[in-house]
Amino acid sequence: MPLLQTQAISKSFGATRALREVSFEADSGRVLALIGENGAGKSTLMKVLSGAHLPDAGTMHLAGEPYQPAGPQDARKAGVAMIYQELNLAPDLSVADNVMLGCEMHALGWLNRHAQNRRVREALTTLGYPDLDLETPVNRLSVGMQQLVEVARALVMNARVIVFDEPTSSLTQNDVTRLFEVIRRLRESQRAVIYISHFLEEVREICDDYAVLRDGEVVGSGILQDVDESQL
């Protein structure tokens, strides 16, 4: 059974039909490439997944249960996390405070920093960065390391599906290499990863499966190793 499944999702904005009966599956321990040109419907689909938009028709299931997020917070609680191009961080706060933002831990009315730091460290260890200084303000980190902080926050919130929206658009090559290692670790931890990109060389390197969106419809899907680039 796929971890996340959409069936015939449709969404219109006035006379513009942004999504037309979109169906796809994302499996635990695999990376799904969502490929499409600008205007193909990728952003609208991600907003449906994240609860920012309600679909006009169709259904979604998460771990076999109906998935109908009423908003982004609902989606995060269910275990679906979005990593956008524009990172959602508090730049003057520390790594630890950013990772725990919105899910702080308290004991007897006091912030339990010891428990929080332990949880943050566990998330960073999963991602391969156990020694990252938790007290460093995130504005002192590279864009790639700030992205890592966002992913760690998703793990702390028990994300089962993590969606990356054009994640390499502002990264250096070193940061891209780091990101791909993080995604491999997410795959090993049996999360489902959705990777939105129009760079086929990246898709070939990091993804297992693919779905191609064109004019709001899925026009092709399958296992990447079974197709050549002319089909993508």
mmCIF file with all atom_site columns, C-alpha atoms in Angstrom:
data_model
loop_
_atom_site.group_PDB
_atom_site.id
_atom_site.type_symbol
_atom_site.label_atom_id
_atom_site.label_alt_id
_atom_site.label_comp_id
_atom_site.label_asym_id
_atom_site.label_entity_id
_atom_site.label_seq_id
_atom_site.pdbx_PDB_ins_code
_atom_site.Cartn_x
_atom_site.Cartn_y
_atom_site.Cartn_z
_atom_site.occupancy
_atom_site.B_iso_or_equiv
_atom_site.pdbx_formal_charge
_atom_site.auth_seq_id
_atom_site.auth_comp_id
_atom_site.auth_asym_id
_atom_site.auth_atom_id
_atom_site.pdbx_PDB_model_num
ATOM 1   C CA . MET A 1 1   ? 0.000   0.000  0.000   1.00 0.00 ? 1   MET A CA 1
ATOM 2   C CA . PRO A 1 2   ? 1.428   3.430  -0.913  1.00 0.00 ? 2   PRO A CA 1
ATOM 3   C CA . LEU A 1 3   ? 2.003   5.833  1.961   1.00 0.00 ? 3   LEU A CA 1
ATOM 4   C CA . LEU A 1 4   ? 0.348   8.717  0.108   1.00 0.00 ? 4   LEU A CA 1
ATOM 5   C CA . GLN A 1 5   ? -2.166  8.295  -2.685  1.00 0.00 ? 5   GLN A CA 1
ATOM 6   C CA . THR A 1 6   ? -4.202  10.831 -4.638  1.00 0.00 ? 6   THR A CA 1
ATOM 7   C CA . GLN A 1 7   ? -7.128  9.810  -6.812  1.00 0.00 ? 7   GLN A CA 1
ATOM 8   C CA . ALA A 1 8   ? -8.627  12.072 -9.515  1.00 0.00 ? 8   ALA A CA 1
ATOM 9   C CA . ILE A 1 9   ? -7.769  15.364 -7.790  1.00 0.00 ? 9   ILE A CA 1
ATOM 10  C CA . SER A 1 10  ? -9.213  18.345 -9.647  1.00 0.00 ? 10  SER A CA 1
ATOM 11  C CA . LYS A 1 11  ? -8.956  22.055 -8.868  1.00 0.00 ? 11  LYS A CA 1
ATOM 12  C CA . SER A 1 12  ? -10.190 25.105 -10.745 1.00 0.00 ? 12  SER A CA 1
ATOM 13  C CA . PHE A 1 13  ? -9.818  28.834 -10.230 1.00 0.00 ? 13  PHE A CA 1
ATOM 14  C CA . GLY A 1 14  ? -12.708 30.468 -12.032 1.00 0.00 ? 14  GLY A CA 1
ATOM 15  C CA . ALA A 1 15  ? -12.527 29.338 -15.663 1.00 0.00 ? 15  ALA A CA 1
ATOM 16  C CA . THR A 1 16  ? -8.954  28.059 -15.246 1.00 0.00 ? 16  THR A CA 1
ATOM 17  C CA . ARG A 1 17  ? -8.723  24.357 -14.570 1.00 0.00 ? 17  ARG A CA 1
ATOM 18  C CA . ALA A 1 18  ? -5.393  23.961 -12.750 1.00 0.00 ? 18  ALA A CA 1
ATOM 19  C CA . LEU A 1 19  ? -5.646  20.209 -12.000 1.00 0.00 ? 19  LEU A CA 1
ATOM 20  C CA . ARG A 1 20  ? -7.536  17.588 -13.982 1.00 0.00 ? 20  ARG A CA 1
ATOM 21  C CA . GLU A 1 21  ? -8.124  14.260 -12.229 1.00 0.00 ? 21  GLU A CA 1
ATOM 22  C CA . VAL A 1 22  ? -4.551  13.948 -10.958 1.00 0.00 ? 22  VAL A CA 1
ATOM 23  C CA . SER A 1 23  ? -3.661  10.542 -9.509  1.00 0.00 ? 23  SER A CA 1
ATOM 24  C CA . PHE A 1 24  ? -0.270  9.443  -8.202  1.00 0.00 ? 24  PHE A CA 1
ATOM 25  C CA . GLU A 1 25  ? 1.318   7.416  -5.401  1.00 0.00 ? 25  GLU A CA 1
ATOM 26  C CA . ALA A 1 26  ? 4.281   8.067  -3.095  1.00 0.00 ? 26  ALA A CA 1
ATOM 27  C CA . ASP A 1 27  ? 5.771   5.056  -1.327  1.00 0.00 ? 27  ASP A CA 1
ATOM 28  C CA . SER A 1 28  ? 7.705   4.761  1.930   1.00 0.00 ? 28  SER A CA 1
ATOM 29  C CA . GLY A 1 29  ? 11.439  4.506  1.355   1.00 0.00 ? 29  GLY A CA 1
ATOM 30  C CA . ARG A 1 30  ? 11.247  5.948  -2.175  1.00 0.00 ? 30  ARG A CA 1
ATOM 31  C CA . VAL A 1 31  ? 11.717  9.335  -3.819  1.00 0.00 ? 31  VAL A CA 1
ATOM 32  C CA . LEU A 1 32  ? 9.070   10.433 -6.323  1.00 0.00 ? 32  LEU A CA 1
ATOM 33  C CA . ALA A 1 33  ? 10.032  13.043 -8.922  1.00 0.00 ? 33  ALA A CA 1
ATOM 34  C CA . LEU A 1 34  ? 7.202   15.400 -9.817  1.00 0.00 ? 34  LEU A CA 1
ATOM 35  C CA . ILE A 1 35  ? 8.213   16.840 -13.166 1.00 0.00 ? 35  ILE A CA 1
ATOM 36  C CA . GLY A 1 36  ? 6.596   19.587 -15.205 1.00 0.00 ? 36  GLY A CA 1
ATOM 37  C CA . GLU A 1 37  ? 7.153   22.954 -16.805 1.00 0.00 ? 37  GLU A CA 1
ATOM 38  C CA . ASN A 1 38  ? 5.971   26.215 -15.246 1.00 0.00 ? 38  ASN A CA 1
ATOM 39  C CA . GLY A 1 39  ? 2.176   26.264 -15.303 1.00 0.00 ? 39  GLY A CA 1
ATOM 40  C CA . ALA A 1 40  ? 1.869   22.480 -15.375 1.00 0.00 ? 40  ALA A CA 1
ATOM 41  C CA . GLY A 1 41  ? 0.023   22.415 -12.044 1.00 0.00 ? 41  GLY A CA 1
ATOM 42  C CA . LYS A 1 42  ? 2.843   21.386 -9.695  1.00 0.00 ? 42  LYS A CA 1
ATOM 43  C CA . SER A 1 43  ? 2.375   24.313 -7.305  1.00 0.00 ? 43  SER A CA 1
ATOM 44  C CA . THR A 1 44  ? -1.393  23.855 -7.137  1.00 0.00 ? 44  THR A CA 1
ATOM 45  C CA . LEU A 1 45  ? -0.991  20.145 -6.441  1.00 0.00 ? 45  LEU A CA 1
ATOM 46  C CA . MET A 1 46  ? 1.471   20.831 -3.630  1.00 0.00 ? 46  MET A CA 1
ATOM 47  C CA . LYS A 1 47  ? -0.913  23.368 -2.104  1.00 0.00 ? 47  LYS A CA 1
ATOM 48  C CA . VAL A 1 48  ? -3.632  20.714 -2.144  1.00 0.00 ? 48  VAL A CA 1
ATOM 49  C CA . LEU A 1 49  ? -1.294  18.245 -0.444  1.00 0.00 ? 49  LEU A CA 1
ATOM 50  C CA . SER A 1 50  ? -0.285  20.837 2.149   1.00 0.00 ? 50  SER A CA 1
ATOM 51  C CA . GLY A 1 51  ? -3.873  21.863 2.934   1.00 0.00 ? 51  GLY A CA 1
ATOM 52  C CA . ALA A 1 52  ? -3.469  25.379 1.518   1.00 0.00 ? 52  ALA A CA 1
ATOM 53  C CA . HIS A 1 53  ? -6.091  24.589 -1.144  1.00 0.00 ? 53  HIS A CA 1
ATOM 54  C CA . LEU A 1 54  ? -9.097  22.292 -0.906  1.00 0.00 ? 54  LEU A CA 1
ATOM 55  C CA . PRO A 1 55  ? -9.622  20.159 -4.045  1.00 0.00 ? 55  PRO A CA 1
ATOM 56  C CA . ASP A 1 56  ? -12.860 20.533 -5.977  1.00 0.00 ? 56  ASP A CA 1
ATOM 57  C CA . ALA A 1 57  ? -13.023 16.781 -6.556  1.00 0.00 ? 57  ALA A CA 1
ATOM 58  C CA . GLY A 1 58  ? -11.057 13.627 -5.865  1.00 0.00 ? 58  GLY A CA 1
ATOM 59  C CA . THR A 1 59  ? -9.723  11.910 -2.751  1.00 0.00 ? 59  THR A CA 1
ATOM 60  C CA . MET A 1 60  ? -6.434  11.463 -0.919  1.00 0.00 ? 60  MET A CA 1
ATOM 61  C CA . HIS A 1 61  ? -5.271  8.739  1.444   1.00 0.00 ? 61  HIS A CA 1
ATOM 62  C CA . LEU A 1 62  ? -2.352  8.735  3.877   1.00 0.00 ? 62  LEU A CA 1
ATOM 63  C CA . ALA A 1 63  ? -1.254  5.351  5.243   1.00 0.00 ? 63  ALA A CA 1
ATOM 64  C CA . GLY A 1 64  ? -4.563  3.919  4.068   1.00 0.00 ? 64  GLY A CA 1
ATOM 65  C CA . GLU A 1 65  ? -6.700  6.486  5.901   1.00 0.00 ? 65  GLU A CA 1
ATOM 66  C CA . PRO A 1 66  ? -8.635  9.357  4.288   1.00 0.00 ? 66  PRO A CA 1
ATOM 67  C CA . TYR A 1 67  ? -6.473  12.463 4.176   1.00 0.00 ? 67  TYR A CA 1
ATOM 68  C CA . GLN A 1 68  ? -8.390  15.762 4.008   1.00 0.00 ? 68  GLN A CA 1
ATOM 69  C CA . PRO A 1 69  ? -6.275  18.537 5.575   1.00 0.00 ? 69  PRO A CA 1
ATOM 70  C CA . ALA A 1 70  ? -8.268  21.649 6.436   1.00 0.00 ? 70  ALA A CA 1
ATOM 71  C CA . GLY A 1 71  ? -5.108  23.765 6.352   1.00 0.00 ? 71  GLY A CA 1
ATOM 72  C CA . PRO A 1 72  ? -1.292  23.607 6.515   1.00 0.00 ? 72  PRO A CA 1
ATOM 73  C CA . GLN A 1 73  ? -1.267  22.979 10.258  1.00 0.00 ? 73  GLN A CA 1
ATOM 74  C CA . ASP A 1 74  ? -3.653  20.059 9.742   1.00 0.00 ? 74  ASP A CA 1
ATOM 75  C CA . ALA A 1 75  ? -1.320  18.615 7.100   1.00 0.00 ? 75  ALA A CA 1
ATOM 76  C CA . ARG A 1 76  ? 1.736   18.927 9.349   1.00 0.00 ? 76  ARG A CA 1
ATOM 77  C CA . LYS A 1 77  ? -0.087  17.204 12.213  1.00 0.00 ? 77  LYS A CA 1
ATOM 78  C CA . ALA A 1 78  ? -0.998  14.370 9.852   1.00 0.00 ? 78  ALA A CA 1
ATOM 79  C CA . GLY A 1 79  ? 2.652   14.008 8.841   1.00 0.00 ? 79  GLY A CA 1
ATOM 80  C CA . VAL A 1 80  ? 2.968   15.880 5.520   1.00 0.00 ? 80  VAL A CA 1
ATOM 81  C CA . ALA A 1 81  ? 5.716   18.528 5.506   1.00 0.00 ? 81  ALA A CA 1
ATOM 82  C CA . MET A 1 82  ? 6.615   21.032 2.790   1.00 0.00 ? 82  MET A CA 1
ATOM 83  C CA . ILE A 1 83  ? 10.114  22.398 2.212   1.00 0.00 ? 83  ILE A CA 1
ATOM 84  C CA . TYR A 1 84  ? 9.598   25.462 0.008   1.00 0.00 ? 84  TYR A CA 1
ATOM 85  C CA . GLN A 1 85  ? 12.159  27.419 -1.998  1.00 0.00 ? 85  GLN A CA 1
ATOM 86  C CA . GLU A 1 86  ? 11.602  30.353 0.365   1.00 0.00 ? 86  GLU A CA 1
ATOM 87  C CA . LEU A 1 87  ? 12.581  28.858 3.701   1.00 0.00 ? 87  LEU A CA 1
ATOM 88  C CA . ASN A 1 88  ? 10.279  29.517 6.660   1.00 0.00 ? 88  ASN A CA 1
ATOM 89  C CA . LEU A 1 89  ? 12.822  30.223 9.396   1.00 0.00 ? 89  LEU A CA 1
ATOM 90  C CA . ALA A 1 90  ? 13.290  32.822 12.146  1.00 0.00 ? 90  ALA A CA 1
ATOM 91  C CA . PRO A 1 91  ? 16.762  34.066 11.145  1.00 0.00 ? 91  PRO A CA 1
ATOM 92  C CA . ASP A 1 92  ? 17.790  35.488 14.527  1.00 0.00 ? 92  ASP A CA 1
ATOM 93  C CA . LEU A 1 93  ? 16.838  32.356 16.472  1.00 0.00 ? 93  LEU A CA 1
ATOM 94  C CA . SER A 1 94  ? 19.173  29.427 17.048  1.00 0.00 ? 94  SER A CA 1
ATOM 95  C CA . VAL A 1 95  ? 19.179  26.132 15.208  1.00 0.00 ? 95  VAL A CA 1
ATOM 96  C CA . ALA A 1 96  ? 17.472  24.428 18.157  1.00 0.00 ? 96  ALA A CA 1
ATOM 97  C CA . ASP A 1 97  ? 14.805  27.113 18.537  1.00 0.00 ? 97  ASP A CA 1
ATOM 98  C CA . ASN A 1 98  ? 13.999  27.010 14.830  1.00 0.00 ? 98  ASN A CA 1
ATOM 99  C CA . VAL A 1 99  ? 13.710  23.227 14.769  1.00 0.00 ? 99  VAL A CA 1
ATOM 100 C CA . MET A 1 100 ? 11.339  23.271 17.760  1.00 0.00 ? 100 MET A CA 1
ATOM 101 C CA . LEU A 1 101 ? 9.377   26.361 16.661  1.00 0.00 ? 101 LEU A CA 1
ATOM 102 C CA . GLY A 1 102 ? 5.699   25.621 17.147  1.00 0.00 ? 102 GLY A CA 1
ATOM 103 C CA . CYS A 1 103 ? 6.268   22.360 19.037  1.00 0.00 ? 103 CYS A CA 1
ATOM 104 C CA . GLU A 1 104 ? 8.141   23.547 22.125  1.00 0.00 ? 104 GLU A CA 1
ATOM 105 C CA . MET A 1 105 ? 8.371   21.200 25.112  1.00 0.00 ? 105 MET A CA 1
ATOM 106 C CA . HIS A 1 106 ? 7.515   22.383 28.622  1.00 0.00 ? 106 HIS A CA 1
ATOM 107 C CA . ALA A 1 107 ? 7.833   20.982 32.130  1.00 0.00 ? 107 ALA A CA 1
ATOM 108 C CA . LEU A 1 108 ? 6.059   22.597 35.082  1.00 0.00 ? 108 LEU A CA 1
ATOM 109 C CA . GLY A 1 109 ? 5.454   25.709 33.015  1.00 0.00 ? 109 GLY A CA 1
ATOM 110 C CA . TRP A 1 110 ? 9.110   26.091 32.003  1.00 0.00 ? 110 TRP A CA 1
ATOM 111 C CA . LEU A 1 111 ? 10.661  25.507 28.610  1.00 0.00 ? 111 LEU A CA 1
ATOM 112 C CA . ASN A 1 112 ? 12.435  22.145 28.812  1.00 0.00 ? 112 ASN A CA 1
ATOM 113 C CA . ARG A 1 113 ? 15.561  22.936 26.787  1.00 0.00 ? 113 ARG A CA 1
ATOM 114 C CA . HIS A 1 114 ? 17.319  19.728 27.756  1.00 0.00 ? 114 HIS A CA 1
ATOM 115 C CA . ALA A 1 115 ? 14.512  17.582 26.337  1.00 0.00 ? 115 ALA A CA 1
ATOM 116 C CA . GLN A 1 116 ? 14.205  19.855 23.296  1.00 0.00 ? 116 GLN A CA 1
ATOM 117 C CA . ASN A 1 117 ? 17.921  19.684 22.514  1.00 0.00 ? 117 ASN A CA 1
ATOM 118 C CA . ARG A 1 118 ? 17.858  15.908 22.805  1.00 0.00 ? 118 ARG A CA 1
ATOM 119 C CA . ARG A 1 119 ? 15.014  15.726 20.304  1.00 0.00 ? 119 ARG A CA 1
ATOM 120 C CA . VAL A 1 120 ? 16.724  18.153 17.927  1.00 0.00 ? 120 VAL A CA 1
ATOM 121 C CA . ARG A 1 121 ? 19.958  16.179 18.168  1.00 0.00 ? 121 ARG A CA 1
ATOM 122 C CA . GLU A 1 122 ? 18.098  12.968 17.297  1.00 0.00 ? 122 GLU A CA 1
ATOM 123 C CA . ALA A 1 123 ? 16.648  14.586 14.168  1.00 0.00 ? 123 ALA A CA 1
ATOM 124 C CA . LEU A 1 124 ? 20.031  15.961 13.097  1.00 0.00 ? 124 LEU A CA 1
ATOM 125 C CA . THR A 1 125 ? 21.655  12.575 13.711  1.00 0.00 ? 125 THR A CA 1
ATOM 126 C CA . THR A 1 126 ? 19.086  10.949 11.416  1.00 0.00 ? 126 THR A CA 1
ATOM 127 C CA . LEU A 1 127 ? 20.068  13.477 8.751   1.00 0.00 ? 127 LEU A CA 1
ATOM 128 C CA . GLY A 1 128 ? 23.802  12.872 9.240   1.00 0.00 ? 128 GLY A CA 1
ATOM 129 C CA . TYR A 1 129 ? 24.675  16.064 11.145  1.00 0.00 ? 129 TYR A CA 1
ATOM 130 C CA . PRO A 1 130 ? 24.885  15.064 14.833  1.00 0.00 ? 130 PRO A CA 1
ATOM 131 C CA . ASP A 1 131 ? 27.505  17.695 15.676  1.00 0.00 ? 131 ASP A CA 1
ATOM 132 C CA . LEU A 1 132 ? 25.805  20.811 14.291  1.00 0.00 ? 132 LEU A CA 1
ATOM 133 C CA . ASP A 1 133 ? 25.975  23.570 16.933  1.00 0.00 ? 133 ASP A CA 1
ATOM 134 C CA . LEU A 1 134 ? 22.434  23.973 18.244  1.00 0.00 ? 134 LEU A CA 1
ATOM 135 C CA . GLU A 1 135 ? 23.059  27.512 19.523  1.00 0.00 ? 135 GLU A CA 1
ATOM 136 C CA . THR A 1 136 ? 24.154  28.984 16.173  1.00 0.00 ? 136 THR A CA 1
ATOM 137 C CA . PRO A 1 137 ? 21.701  31.594 14.813  1.00 0.00 ? 137 PRO A CA 1
ATOM 138 C CA . VAL A 1 138 ? 20.414  30.266 11.500  1.00 0.00 ? 138 VAL A CA 1
ATOM 139 C CA . ASN A 1 139 ? 21.290  33.505 9.709   1.00 0.00 ? 139 ASN A CA 1
ATOM 140 C CA . ARG A 1 140 ? 24.933  32.462 10.093  1.00 0.00 ? 140 ARG A CA 1
ATOM 141 C CA . LEU A 1 141 ? 24.356  29.237 8.169   1.00 0.00 ? 141 LEU A CA 1
ATOM 142 C CA . SER A 1 142 ? 24.572  28.692 4.423   1.00 0.00 ? 142 SER A CA 1
ATOM 143 C CA . VAL A 1 143 ? 21.308  28.369 2.524   1.00 0.00 ? 143 VAL A CA 1
ATOM 144 C CA . GLY A 1 144 ? 21.906  24.626 2.297   1.00 0.00 ? 144 GLY A CA 1
ATOM 145 C CA . MET A 1 145 ? 22.355  24.273 6.048   1.00 0.00 ? 145 MET A CA 1
ATOM 146 C CA . GLN A 1 146 ? 19.272  26.398 6.665   1.00 0.00 ? 146 GLN A CA 1
ATOM 147 C CA . GLN A 1 147 ? 17.393  23.946 4.459   1.00 0.00 ? 147 GLN A CA 1
ATOM 148 C CA . LEU A 1 148 ? 18.708  21.152 6.687   1.00 0.00 ? 148 LEU A CA 1
ATOM 149 C CA . VAL A 1 149 ? 17.206  22.933 9.707   1.00 0.00 ? 149 VAL A CA 1
ATOM 150 C CA . GLU A 1 150 ? 13.826  22.969 7.945   1.00 0.00 ? 150 GLU A CA 1
ATOM 151 C CA . VAL A 1 151 ? 14.070  19.229 7.293   1.00 0.00 ? 151 VAL A CA 1
ATOM 152 C CA . ALA A 1 152 ? 15.029  18.588 10.929  1.00 0.00 ? 152 ALA A CA 1
ATOM 153 C CA . ARG A 1 153 ? 11.906  20.493 11.987  1.00 0.00 ? 153 ARG A CA 1
ATOM 154 C CA . ALA A 1 154 ? 9.830   18.220 9.771   1.00 0.00 ? 154 ALA A CA 1
ATOM 155 C CA . LEU A 1 155 ? 11.327  15.154 11.473  1.00 0.00 ? 155 LEU A CA 1
ATOM 156 C CA . VAL A 1 156 ? 10.666  16.563 14.949  1.00 0.00 ? 156 VAL A CA 1
ATOM 157 C CA . MET A 1 157 ? 7.025   16.963 13.885  1.00 0.00 ? 157 MET A CA 1
ATOM 158 C CA . ASN A 1 158 ? 6.995   13.281 12.833  1.00 0.00 ? 158 ASN A CA 1
ATOM 159 C CA . ALA A 1 159 ? 6.661   13.918 9.113   1.00 0.00 ? 159 ALA A CA 1
ATOM 160 C CA . ARG A 1 160 ? 6.034   10.797 7.064   1.00 0.00 ? 160 ARG A CA 1
ATOM 161 C CA . VAL A 1 161 ? 5.893   12.554 3.693   1.00 0.00 ? 161 VAL A CA 1
ATOM 162 C CA . ILE A 1 162 ? 8.368   15.363 2.906   1.00 0.00 ? 162 ILE A CA 1
ATOM 163 C CA . VAL A 1 163 ? 7.914   17.479 -0.218  1.00 0.00 ? 163 VAL A CA 1
ATOM 164 C CA . PHE A 1 164 ? 10.839  19.463 -1.649  1.00 0.00 ? 164 PHE A CA 1
ATOM 165 C CA . ASP A 1 165 ? 9.824   22.286 -3.991  1.00 0.00 ? 165 ASP A CA 1
ATOM 166 C CA . GLU A 1 166 ? 12.663  23.028 -6.481  1.00 0.00 ? 166 GLU A CA 1
ATOM 167 C CA . PRO A 1 167 ? 15.124  22.630 -3.587  1.00 0.00 ? 167 PRO A CA 1
ATOM 168 C CA . THR A 1 168 ? 18.381  23.258 -5.483  1.00 0.00 ? 168 THR A CA 1
ATOM 169 C CA . SER A 1 169 ? 17.387  26.560 -7.118  1.00 0.00 ? 169 SER A CA 1
ATOM 170 C CA . SER A 1 170 ? 19.615  28.675 -4.836  1.00 0.00 ? 170 SER A CA 1
ATOM 171 C CA . LEU A 1 171 ? 22.178  26.109 -3.659  1.00 0.00 ? 171 LEU A CA 1
ATOM 172 C CA . THR A 1 172 ? 25.879  25.776 -4.344  1.00 0.00 ? 172 THR A CA 1
ATOM 173 C CA . GLN A 1 173 ? 27.151  22.471 -5.704  1.00 0.00 ? 173 GLN A CA 1
ATOM 174 C CA . ASN A 1 174 ? 28.420  21.506 -2.249  1.00 0.00 ? 174 ASN A CA 1
ATOM 175 C CA . ASP A 1 175 ? 24.995  22.217 -0.790  1.00 0.00 ? 175 ASP A CA 1
ATOM 176 C CA . VAL A 1 176 ? 23.338  20.150 -3.543  1.00 0.00 ? 176 VAL A CA 1
ATOM 177 C CA . THR A 1 177 ? 25.601  17.213 -2.669  1.00 0.00 ? 177 THR A CA 1
ATOM 178 C CA . ARG A 1 178 ? 24.664  17.637 1.003   1.00 0.00 ? 178 ARG A CA 1
ATOM 179 C CA . LEU A 1 179 ? 20.947  17.810 0.162   1.00 0.00 ? 179 LEU A CA 1
ATOM 180 C CA . PHE A 1 180 ? 21.073  14.606 -1.856  1.00 0.00 ? 180 PHE A CA 1
ATOM 181 C CA . GLU A 1 181 ? 22.733  12.799 1.050   1.00 0.00 ? 181 GLU A CA 1
ATOM 182 C CA . VAL A 1 182 ? 19.977  14.084 3.359   1.00 0.00 ? 182 VAL A CA 1
ATOM 183 C CA . ILE A 1 183 ? 17.314  12.812 0.949   1.00 0.00 ? 183 ILE A CA 1
ATOM 184 C CA . ARG A 1 184 ? 19.007  9.405  0.813   1.00 0.00 ? 184 ARG A CA 1
ATOM 185 C CA . ARG A 1 185 ? 18.881  9.274  4.610   1.00 0.00 ? 185 ARG A CA 1
ATOM 186 C CA . LEU A 1 186 ? 15.189  10.176 4.564   1.00 0.00 ? 186 LEU A CA 1
ATOM 187 C CA . ARG A 1 187 ? 14.619  7.325  2.124   1.00 0.00 ? 187 ARG A CA 1
ATOM 188 C CA . GLU A 1 188 ? 16.542  4.934  4.393   1.00 0.00 ? 188 GLU A CA 1
ATOM 189 C CA . SER A 1 189 ? 14.348  6.005  7.331   1.00 0.00 ? 189 SER A CA 1
ATOM 190 C CA . GLN A 1 190 ? 11.282  4.925  5.296   1.00 0.00 ? 190 GLN A CA 1
ATOM 191 C CA . ARG A 1 191 ? 9.853   8.362  4.697   1.00 0.00 ? 191 ARG A CA 1
ATOM 192 C CA . ALA A 1 192 ? 8.224   9.127  1.376   1.00 0.00 ? 192 ALA A CA 1
ATOM 193 C CA . VAL A 1 193 ? 9.924   12.010 -0.436  1.00 0.00 ? 193 VAL A CA 1
ATOM 194 C CA . ILE A 1 194 ? 8.361   14.039 -3.262  1.00 0.00 ? 194 ILE A CA 1
ATOM 195 C CA . TYR A 1 195 ? 10.984  15.951 -5.257  1.00 0.00 ? 195 TYR A CA 1
ATOM 196 C CA . ILE A 1 196 ? 9.715   18.731 -7.522  1.00 0.00 ? 196 ILE A CA 1
ATOM 197 C CA . SER A 1 197 ? 12.207  19.705 -10.193 1.00 0.00 ? 197 SER A CA 1
ATOM 198 C CA . HIS A 1 198 ? 12.705  20.440 -13.861 1.00 0.00 ? 198 HIS A CA 1
ATOM 199 C CA . PHE A 1 199 ? 16.377  19.374 -13.791 1.00 0.00 ? 199 PHE A CA 1
ATOM 200 C CA . LEU A 1 200 ? 16.395  15.874 -15.274 1.00 0.00 ? 200 LEU A CA 1
ATOM 201 C CA . GLU A 1 201 ? 19.990  15.173 -14.259 1.00 0.00 ? 201 GLU A CA 1
ATOM 202 C CA . GLU A 1 202 ? 19.016  15.740 -10.615 1.00 0.00 ? 202 GLU A CA 1
ATOM 203 C CA . VAL A 1 203 ? 15.919  13.601 -10.978 1.00 0.00 ? 203 VAL A CA 1
ATOM 204 C CA . ARG A 1 204 ? 17.999  10.788 -12.450 1.00 0.00 ? 204 ARG A CA 1
ATOM 205 C CA . GLU A 1 205 ? 20.488  10.970 -9.579  1.00 0.00 ? 205 GLU A CA 1
ATOM 206 C CA . ILE A 1 206 ? 18.192  11.063 -6.570  1.00 0.00 ? 206 ILE A CA 1
ATOM 207 C CA . CYS A 1 207 ? 14.714  9.787  -7.506  1.00 0.00 ? 207 CYS A CA 1
ATOM 208 C CA . ASP A 1 208 ? 13.221  6.298  -7.836  1.00 0.00 ? 208 ASP A CA 1
ATOM 209 C CA . ASP A 1 209 ? 9.845   7.014  -9.439  1.00 0.00 ? 209 ASP A CA 1
ATOM 210 C CA . TYR A 1 210 ? 8.369   9.805  -11.524 1.00 0.00 ? 210 TYR A CA 1
ATOM 211 C CA . ALA A 1 211 ? 5.107   11.510 -12.465 1.00 0.00 ? 211 ALA A CA 1
ATOM 212 C CA . VAL A 1 212 ? 4.946   14.064 -15.276 1.00 0.00 ? 212 VAL A CA 1
ATOM 213 C CA . LEU A 1 213 ? 2.399   16.886 -15.079 1.00 0.00 ? 213 LEU A CA 1
ATOM 214 C CA . ARG A 1 214 ? 1.337   18.760 -18.204 1.00 0.00 ? 214 ARG A CA 1
ATOM 215 C CA . ASP A 1 215 ? -1.549  21.241 -18.351 1.00 0.00 ? 215 ASP A CA 1
ATOM 216 C CA . GLY A 1 216 ? -2.819  20.000 -15.001 1.00 0.00 ? 216 GLY A CA 1
ATOM 217 C CA . GLU A 1 217 ? -2.837  16.315 -15.931 1.00 0.00 ? 217 GLU A CA 1
ATOM 218 C CA . VAL A 1 218 ? -0.535  13.381 -15.218 1.00 0.00 ? 218 VAL A CA 1
ATOM 219 C CA . VAL A 1 219 ? 0.688   12.371 -18.673 1.00 0.00 ? 219 VAL A CA 1
ATOM 220 C CA . GLY A 1 220 ? 3.213   9.754  -17.580 1.00 0.00 ? 220 GLY A CA 1
ATOM 221 C CA . SER A 1 221 ? 4.421   7.920  -14.480 1.00 0.00 ? 221 SER A CA 1
ATOM 222 C CA . GLY A 1 222 ? 6.468   4.908  -13.497 1.00 0.00 ? 222 GLY A CA 1
ATOM 223 C CA . ILE A 1 223 ? 9.896   3.746  -12.338 1.00 0.00 ? 223 ILE A CA 1
ATOM 224 C CA . LEU A 1 224 ? 12.735  5.975  -13.499 1.00 0.00 ? 224 LEU A CA 1
ATOM 225 C CA . GLN A 1 225 ? 15.165  3.233  -14.457 1.00 0.00 ? 225 GLN A CA 1
ATOM 226 C CA . ASP A 1 226 ? 12.617  1.892  -16.927 1.00 0.00 ? 226 ASP A CA 1
ATOM 227 C CA . VAL A 1 227 ? 12.443  5.048  -19.089 1.00 0.00 ? 227 VAL A CA 1
ATOM 228 C CA . ASP A 1 228 ? 14.762  7.268  -21.096 1.00 0.00 ? 228 ASP A CA 1
ATOM 229 C CA . GLU A 1 229 ? 14.807  11.067 -20.927 1.00 0.00 ? 229 GLU A CA 1
ATOM 230 C CA . SER A 1 230 ? 12.682  11.480 -24.043 1.00 0.00 ? 230 SER A CA 1
ATOM 231 C CA . GLN A 1 231 ? 9.711   10.134 -22.081 1.00 0.00 ? 231 GLN A CA 1
ATOM 232 C CA . LEU A 1 232 ? 10.088  12.622 -19.218 1.00 0.00 ? 232 LEU A CA 1
#
